[in-house]
Each structure stands twice: as structure tokens, then as C-alpha cells.
Short mmCIF file of C-alpha atoms and ligand atoms in Angstrom, two decimals:
data_model
loop_
_atom_site.label_atom_id
_atom_site.label_comp_id
_atom_site.label_asym_id
_atom_site.label_seq_id
_atom_site.Cartn_x
_atom_site.Cartn_y
_atom_site.Cartn_z
CA MET W 56 -80.18 53.36 -44.02
CA GLN W 57 -79.67 54.22 -47.68
CA ASP W 58 -76.46 53.01 -49.29
CA ALA W 59 -73.76 55.62 -49.69
CA HIS W 60 -72.73 56.66 -53.20
CA TRP W 61 -68.97 56.17 -53.56
CA HIS W 62 -66.73 58.24 -55.78
CA VAL W 63 -63.39 56.68 -56.64
CA LEU W 64 -60.38 58.94 -57.12
CA GLY W 65 -57.53 57.01 -58.76
CA ALA W 66 -58.53 54.50 -61.42
CA GLY W 67 -55.44 52.32 -61.12
CA ALA W 68 -55.54 48.60 -60.38
CA ILE W 69 -56.82 48.84 -56.79
CA GLY W 70 -59.25 51.67 -57.57
CA CYS W 71 -60.76 49.69 -60.47
CA LEU W 72 -60.94 46.51 -58.39
CA PHE W 73 -62.94 48.15 -55.60
CA ALA W 74 -65.02 50.42 -57.85
CA GLN W 75 -66.20 47.37 -59.78
CA ALA W 76 -66.73 45.35 -56.58
CA LEU W 77 -68.94 48.11 -55.11
CA HIS W 78 -70.85 48.46 -58.38
CA ARG W 79 -71.43 44.72 -58.79
CA SER W 80 -72.70 44.36 -55.24
CA GLY W 81 -75.37 46.99 -55.87
CA SER W 82 -73.71 50.14 -54.54
CA SER W 83 -73.29 53.24 -56.69
CA ALA W 84 -69.69 53.86 -57.68
CA THR W 85 -68.57 56.75 -59.88
CA LEU W 86 -65.07 57.30 -61.25
CA VAL W 87 -63.55 60.74 -60.72
CA MET W 88 -61.42 61.29 -63.80
CA ARG W 89 -58.99 63.99 -64.87
CA PRO W 90 -60.29 67.21 -66.40
CA GLY W 91 -60.63 66.75 -70.13
CA THR W 92 -62.36 63.37 -69.84
CA HIS W 93 -65.51 63.82 -71.87
CA GLN W 94 -67.09 60.38 -71.59
CA ARG W 95 -69.98 60.12 -69.11
CA PHE W 96 -69.40 56.37 -68.68
CA LEU W 97 -66.20 54.35 -68.94
CA PRO W 98 -65.68 50.60 -68.94
CA VAL W 99 -63.86 48.92 -66.06
CA ILE W 100 -62.69 45.41 -66.92
CA VAL W 101 -61.59 42.92 -64.28
CA GLU W 102 -60.09 39.57 -65.31
CA ARG W 103 -60.08 36.81 -62.75
CA GLY W 104 -58.94 33.30 -63.69
CA ASP W 105 -60.56 32.76 -67.08
CA GLN W 106 -63.44 35.13 -66.33
CA ARG W 107 -63.77 38.64 -67.64
CA CYS W 108 -66.14 41.12 -66.02
CA GLU W 109 -66.90 44.42 -67.68
CA ALA W 110 -68.94 47.19 -66.06
CA GLN W 111 -69.78 50.63 -67.39
CA LEU W 112 -69.22 53.09 -64.54
CA PRO W 113 -70.40 56.70 -64.47
CA VAL W 114 -67.71 59.36 -64.65
CA ILE W 115 -67.36 62.87 -63.25
CA THR W 116 -64.51 65.37 -63.39
CA ALA W 117 -63.65 68.40 -61.27
CA GLY W 118 -65.69 70.53 -63.69
CA ASP W 119 -68.96 68.82 -62.75
CA ASP W 120 -71.24 69.90 -59.94
CA GLU W 121 -72.06 66.50 -58.42
CA LEU W 122 -71.43 66.58 -54.68
CA ILE W 123 -69.37 63.83 -53.10
CA SER W 124 -70.32 62.31 -49.74
CA HIS W 125 -68.06 59.21 -49.75
CA LEU W 126 -64.69 59.29 -51.48
CA LEU W 127 -62.36 56.33 -51.97
CA VAL W 128 -58.81 57.52 -52.70
CA THR W 129 -56.57 55.03 -54.51
CA THR W 130 -54.05 57.30 -56.23
CA LYS W 131 -50.29 57.09 -55.84
CA ALA W 132 -49.26 58.44 -52.44
CA TYR W 133 -47.61 61.55 -53.91
CA ASP W 134 -50.76 62.43 -55.89
CA VAL W 135 -53.22 62.27 -52.98
CA ARG W 136 -52.98 65.85 -51.76
CA ALA W 137 -53.20 67.53 -55.16
CA ALA W 138 -55.87 65.13 -56.42
CA VAL W 139 -58.10 65.81 -53.39
CA ALA W 140 -57.42 69.56 -53.65
CA GLY W 141 -58.56 69.43 -57.28
CA ILE W 142 -62.03 68.22 -56.28
CA ALA W 143 -62.26 69.87 -52.83
CA HIS W 144 -65.12 72.09 -54.06
CA LEU W 145 -67.21 68.95 -54.70
CA LEU W 146 -66.68 67.41 -51.25
CA ASN W 147 -69.45 67.64 -48.67
CA ASP W 148 -68.25 69.39 -45.54
CA ASP W 149 -68.16 66.17 -43.54
CA CYS W 150 -67.29 63.95 -46.51
CA VAL W 151 -66.10 60.43 -45.65
CA VAL W 152 -62.68 59.87 -47.19
CA LEU W 153 -61.29 56.34 -47.28
CA LEU W 154 -57.57 56.27 -48.06
CA LEU W 155 -56.40 53.01 -49.59
CA VAL W 156 -52.94 54.09 -50.63
CA ASN W 157 -49.39 52.97 -50.05
CA GLY W 158 -47.27 54.70 -47.49
CA MET W 159 -48.08 56.80 -44.46
CA GLY W 160 -48.67 60.36 -43.35
CA LEU W 161 -51.40 61.17 -45.85
CA ALA W 162 -54.35 61.04 -43.46
CA GLU W 163 -52.57 63.61 -41.28
CA GLN W 164 -51.86 65.83 -44.29
CA LEU W 165 -55.49 65.73 -45.48
CA ALA W 166 -56.79 66.36 -41.96
CA ALA W 167 -54.53 69.41 -41.70
CA ASP W 168 -55.70 70.73 -45.09
CA TRP W 169 -59.42 69.95 -44.56
CA PRO W 170 -60.15 69.49 -40.85
CA ARG W 171 -63.82 68.61 -41.37
CA LEU W 172 -63.27 65.57 -43.56
CA ASP W 173 -64.11 62.26 -41.88
CA ILE W 174 -60.97 60.30 -42.76
CA TYR W 175 -60.54 56.51 -42.63
CA CYS W 176 -57.57 54.40 -43.63
CA GLY W 177 -57.31 50.98 -45.14
CA THR W 178 -54.79 48.49 -46.33
CA THR W 179 -55.24 45.56 -48.65
CA THR W 180 -53.29 42.52 -49.71
CA GLU W 181 -55.50 41.98 -52.79
CA GLY W 182 -53.24 41.37 -55.75
CA ALA W 183 -54.27 43.32 -58.85
CA TYR W 184 -52.28 44.74 -61.70
CA ALA W 185 -53.11 46.82 -64.74
CA LEU W 186 -53.33 45.27 -68.19
CA GLY W 187 -54.40 48.55 -69.76
CA ALA W 188 -56.42 51.65 -68.92
CA ARG W 189 -59.10 50.54 -66.39
CA HIS W 190 -58.41 46.96 -67.42
CA ILE W 191 -56.94 44.86 -64.65
CA ARG W 192 -56.12 41.33 -63.63
CA HIS W 193 -57.22 40.33 -60.15
CA ALA W 194 -54.36 37.89 -59.60
CA GLY W 195 -54.55 37.07 -55.93
CA ARG W 196 -57.24 37.24 -53.28
CA GLY W 197 -56.19 38.96 -50.09
CA GLN W 198 -57.58 40.68 -47.06
CA THR W 199 -58.72 44.30 -46.75
CA ARG W 200 -58.66 46.04 -43.39
CA ILE W 201 -60.39 49.36 -42.84
CA GLY W 202 -60.49 51.49 -39.71
CA LYS W 203 -60.09 54.80 -38.00
CA THR W 204 -58.04 55.33 -34.89
CA GLY W 205 -60.26 55.39 -31.84
CA LEU W 206 -63.32 53.93 -33.62
CA ALA W 207 -63.91 50.41 -32.32
CA THR W 208 -67.10 49.71 -34.26
CA PRO W 209 -67.62 50.33 -37.97
CA PRO W 210 -69.75 53.18 -39.35
CA PRO W 211 -72.96 52.21 -41.24
CA TRP W 212 -71.32 52.52 -44.68
CA PHE W 213 -68.92 49.71 -43.85
CA ALA W 214 -71.78 47.22 -44.47
CA GLN W 215 -71.44 48.05 -48.18
CA TRP W 216 -67.78 47.12 -48.09
CA SER W 217 -68.45 43.85 -46.28
CA ARG W 218 -71.00 43.02 -48.95
CA ALA W 219 -68.82 44.07 -51.88
CA VAL W 220 -65.36 42.85 -50.94
CA ASP W 221 -64.44 39.34 -49.75
CA HIS W 222 -62.40 39.22 -46.56
CA CYS W 223 -62.95 42.86 -45.73
CA VAL W 224 -62.76 43.50 -41.99
CA TRP W 225 -63.20 46.47 -39.71
CA ASP W 226 -60.01 47.01 -37.75
CA GLY W 227 -60.32 48.91 -34.50
CA HIS W 228 -56.52 49.18 -34.38
CA ILE W 229 -55.83 50.16 -37.97
CA ALA W 230 -52.56 51.90 -37.04
CA ASN W 231 -51.12 48.47 -36.25
CA ALA W 232 -52.02 47.11 -39.68
CA LEU W 233 -50.64 50.23 -41.39
CA TRP W 234 -47.39 50.08 -39.44
CA ALA W 235 -47.00 46.35 -40.08
CA LYS W 236 -47.31 47.04 -43.81
CA LEU W 237 -45.01 50.06 -43.59
CA ALA W 238 -42.31 48.04 -41.82
CA VAL W 239 -42.38 45.28 -44.47
CA ASN W 240 -42.45 47.80 -47.31
CA CYS W 241 -39.47 49.68 -45.83
CA ILE W 242 -37.43 46.51 -46.22
CA ILE W 243 -38.60 44.80 -49.40
CA ASN W 244 -39.35 47.80 -51.58
CA PRO W 245 -36.07 49.78 -51.43
CA LEU W 246 -33.82 46.70 -51.38
CA THR W 247 -35.46 45.15 -54.45
CA ALA W 248 -35.43 48.52 -56.21
CA VAL W 249 -31.74 49.18 -55.50
CA HIS W 250 -30.60 45.65 -56.37
CA GLY W 251 -32.97 45.19 -59.30
CA CYS W 252 -34.16 41.83 -58.00
CA ARG W 253 -37.41 39.95 -57.45
CA ASN W 254 -38.65 39.68 -53.86
CA GLY W 255 -37.52 36.04 -53.55
CA GLU W 256 -33.84 36.87 -54.14
CA LEU W 257 -33.82 38.79 -50.86
CA GLY W 258 -34.15 35.41 -49.16
CA GLN W 259 -32.03 33.35 -51.54
CA ARG W 260 -28.91 35.51 -52.00
CA ARG W 261 -26.70 35.52 -48.94
CA ASP W 262 -25.49 39.12 -49.33
CA LEU W 263 -29.07 40.35 -49.68
CA ALA W 264 -30.36 38.22 -46.79
CA GLU W 265 -27.72 39.90 -44.60
CA GLN W 266 -28.95 43.32 -45.67
CA VAL W 267 -32.53 42.29 -44.93
CA ALA W 268 -31.49 41.25 -41.41
CA LEU W 269 -29.62 44.52 -40.73
CA LEU W 270 -32.45 46.63 -42.08
CA CYS W 271 -34.96 44.61 -40.01
CA ASP W 272 -32.97 45.53 -36.88
CA GLU W 273 -33.11 49.21 -37.71
CA VAL W 274 -36.81 49.24 -38.68
CA SER W 275 -37.66 47.17 -35.58
CA SER W 276 -36.00 49.63 -33.23
CA ILE W 277 -38.06 52.47 -34.74
CA CYS W 278 -41.29 50.43 -34.54
CA ARG W 279 -40.58 49.58 -30.91
CA ALA W 280 -39.88 53.20 -29.97
CA ALA W 281 -43.05 54.30 -31.79
CA GLY W 282 -45.12 51.95 -29.63
CA PHE W 283 -45.41 48.98 -32.00
CA GLY W 284 -43.41 46.42 -30.03
CA ASP W 285 -45.32 43.41 -31.39
CA ILE W 286 -44.61 44.42 -34.98
CA ALA W 287 -40.93 44.88 -34.09
CA GLN W 288 -40.69 41.47 -32.51
CA GLN W 289 -42.34 39.65 -35.38
CA LEU W 290 -40.69 41.65 -38.16
CA PRO W 291 -37.98 39.13 -39.19
CA SER W 292 -40.50 36.29 -39.51
CA THR W 293 -43.14 38.53 -41.16
CA VAL W 294 -40.62 39.75 -43.74
CA ALA W 295 -39.39 36.20 -44.40
CA ALA W 296 -42.99 35.06 -44.94
CA VAL W 297 -43.78 37.95 -47.35
CA ILE W 298 -40.54 37.33 -49.27
CA ALA W 299 -41.38 33.62 -49.61
CA GLY W 300 -45.04 34.29 -50.42
CA THR W 301 -44.25 36.86 -53.10
CA ALA W 302 -40.96 35.36 -54.32
CA ASP W 303 -41.72 35.81 -58.02
CA ASN W 304 -43.04 39.37 -57.65
CA ARG W 305 -41.27 42.50 -58.73
CA SER W 306 -42.07 44.93 -55.93
CA SER W 307 -44.03 48.04 -56.76
CA MET W 308 -40.95 50.19 -56.16
CA LEU W 309 -38.78 48.07 -58.44
CA GLN W 310 -41.41 48.42 -61.16
CA ASP W 311 -41.50 52.19 -60.66
CA VAL W 312 -37.69 52.44 -60.88
CA GLU W 313 -37.57 50.21 -63.97
CA CYS W 314 -40.23 52.28 -65.70
CA GLU W 315 -38.51 55.51 -64.60
CA ARG W 316 -41.66 56.53 -62.74
CA ARG W 317 -41.64 58.45 -59.50
CA THR W 318 -41.51 56.10 -56.48
CA GLU W 319 -43.44 56.31 -53.21
CA ILE W 320 -40.22 56.19 -51.15
CA GLU W 321 -40.92 59.53 -49.39
CA TYR W 322 -44.16 58.08 -47.99
CA ILE W 323 -42.56 54.75 -46.99
CA THR W 324 -38.92 55.07 -45.89
CA GLY W 325 -39.27 58.87 -45.73
CA TYR W 326 -42.15 58.59 -43.26
CA LEU W 327 -40.25 56.08 -41.12
CA LEU W 328 -37.26 58.43 -41.03
CA GLU W 329 -39.45 61.35 -39.93
CA VAL W 330 -40.67 59.26 -37.00
CA ALA W 331 -37.10 58.13 -36.25
CA ASP W 332 -35.95 61.76 -36.21
CA GLN W 333 -38.76 62.75 -33.84
CA LEU W 334 -37.80 59.90 -31.52
CA GLY W 335 -34.07 60.62 -31.78
CA ILE W 336 -33.19 57.27 -33.34
CA ALA W 337 -30.39 57.03 -35.89
CA ALA W 338 -31.40 55.10 -39.00
CA PRO W 339 -28.41 55.23 -41.35
CA ARG W 340 -29.38 52.22 -43.48
CA ASN W 341 -32.87 53.55 -44.18
CA ARG W 342 -31.44 56.99 -44.90
CA ALA W 343 -28.91 55.59 -47.36
CA LEU W 344 -31.66 53.67 -49.18
CA LEU W 345 -33.88 56.77 -49.35
CA GLU W 346 -31.01 58.80 -50.82
CA GLU W 347 -30.06 56.07 -53.27
CA ILE W 348 -33.61 55.76 -54.63
CA GLN W 349 -34.06 59.54 -54.79
CA HIS W 350 -30.72 59.82 -56.59
CA ARG W 351 -31.80 57.22 -59.18
CA ALA W 352 -34.96 59.15 -59.88
CA HIS W 353 -32.99 62.19 -61.07
O1 PAF A 576 -45.12 47.12 -52.66
C1 PAF A 576 -45.11 45.91 -52.90
O2 PAF A 576 -44.69 45.43 -53.97
C2 PAF A 576 -45.68 44.97 -51.86
O3 PAF A 576 -46.23 45.73 -50.84
C3 PAF A 576 -44.65 43.99 -51.27
C4 PAF A 576 -45.18 43.41 -50.00
C5 PAF A 576 -43.33 44.67 -51.03
C6 PAF A 576 -44.52 42.77 -52.14
O4 PAF A 576 -44.08 42.99 -53.43
#
């Protein structure tokens, strides 16, 4: 079978990392840029250790007429819907859409807007951050899990991802991986953002460790009620391990708050609260954190 041609919507750190990985492994990868981008090729630079890899990737915008059969979406969570709507006229009817974004609820939103799209979700622990426009540092190797609920075996295009990306696995139970990430993010992201601290302080400062424990209880009870009992049970040790493993990091939400950028809280804590409401579970600590972060943004 012929390799799929991937279009990448969202040229941030993760989008650039995977666009270049696909390109270097022999797949076609095209960047979908904002209207007004006139270049037909743009450089994507990935630094890794003391190596520097530069690739010139083709570019399209919504004004072009190139049809899209396989779309990787790596925008901010709150941009997904509008960004996909902006290029909807270019999407094949049964276009494969792979969402590699933070937060939850977006696959459902896209499926409601465009029922014929073939939507997959993924989550990655690859560490990459931007040094400039389409210039990133690949700081830490991680694992990438891709899947679609109800699909035990991968579709043919997944072979390209296995080839392009180290430690990329097909996950027949992707909802578990997404919920595990959501649960951890619901704890580390808002607490670090509200207290202005690095991840490690959540384990080192007694007052913050207490808040982590209380929030873990609340998030666990929602995970359990939503059918993710294993995640609930392991949450305290998972969170402790992520805090220790990323002790020096400033969480993505802390960085957003510090730079006065919009946060993804509605798609993280906000999504958890929607599920809690549906299940009739009170979640006052999560609600207070959501309100506090939203308040800071205004
Ligand atoms: O969003 C983040 O920053 C990361 O997902 C995590 C795990 C909270 C570590 O910083």
C-alpha cells in the first residue's frame, strides 16, 4: 500500500517534531499554515543533543486546493475546532484525523461537527519545546500511543508512524492512556499554575503535597465512577512519579499563565468537571482551581 501523505495542522513543538520525523523517514509531510503565509516551503529545525537537523517542508494554506487525506492536529486544544473548520473544504470526506493535543473532548466535538471524519487520538510523552518559529529542541525521548476506541489492530497508515517515531505503539485502549494523562494533568497543571512553582515543589513543600493528596482523592473518585478504576487506584503513585521525573519542569499551564497566554484548563479540569457533573459527583477542589485559573486569565 502506498504511504499516506500527512498534513500537519499546528506547527508548534510537537507538530514540528512529528512533521520532521515523518519527512525524514520517507513519508510526505506538509505544513498547513495560516492564511497569508506565502512561502511554498518552510524550514523545520530540530535540535537533539549537539545535533541540528533542518528540513524544508512543503506548505499549504486554506486558500490552496490540495486535498487532505491524513491530517495530524497538534494545535492548542482551544484552537482545534476553528483550525479544522478553516480547512474543512480541503478534507477528503473520510479524512483520517489524528489528534495529538492536550486535554479531552475534542474528538467528540470534531465527530459532531464532521461525522464522516475518521478520527484517532494519541498522546505522547516526547519532550520538545520551541526555541523559535518551527525551531525546536527535542529534549527528552518518550513514548507515543495512538489508537481509536474499539479498534484493536492498527490501520495500514500506522506503519508509517512506527517507522518514523521511536517508541510509537498502537493502543487498543487509548481511552485509558488519555484518561491517565488527563488525571495527572488535572493535578500538576493547575496547582503549579496557581502557586507559580516548578513541578518538583509539589512533592517537596508540605502544604503543596497536602493539596496534591486532596486533589488526587477527588480526581480518583471521578476516574473510578467513569470506569477507570485502575487509573484511580494508581493515581497517587503515578502523580508522585511524574512530579519526581519532571521536578525541574515548569508545567505547560504555568508557562501559559506566566506568558499571559490562554490556558487549556477548559479541556483539562473543565472536561473532568463535565464528567463529574454527568455522574453527579461533587468536585469542589477542581472547580475552585478552574475558577482561579480562569479568573487569572482576565
Ligand atoms: O502539561 C505538562 O506540563 C505536562 O503534561 C506535565 C506532566 C504536567 C509535566 O509538566
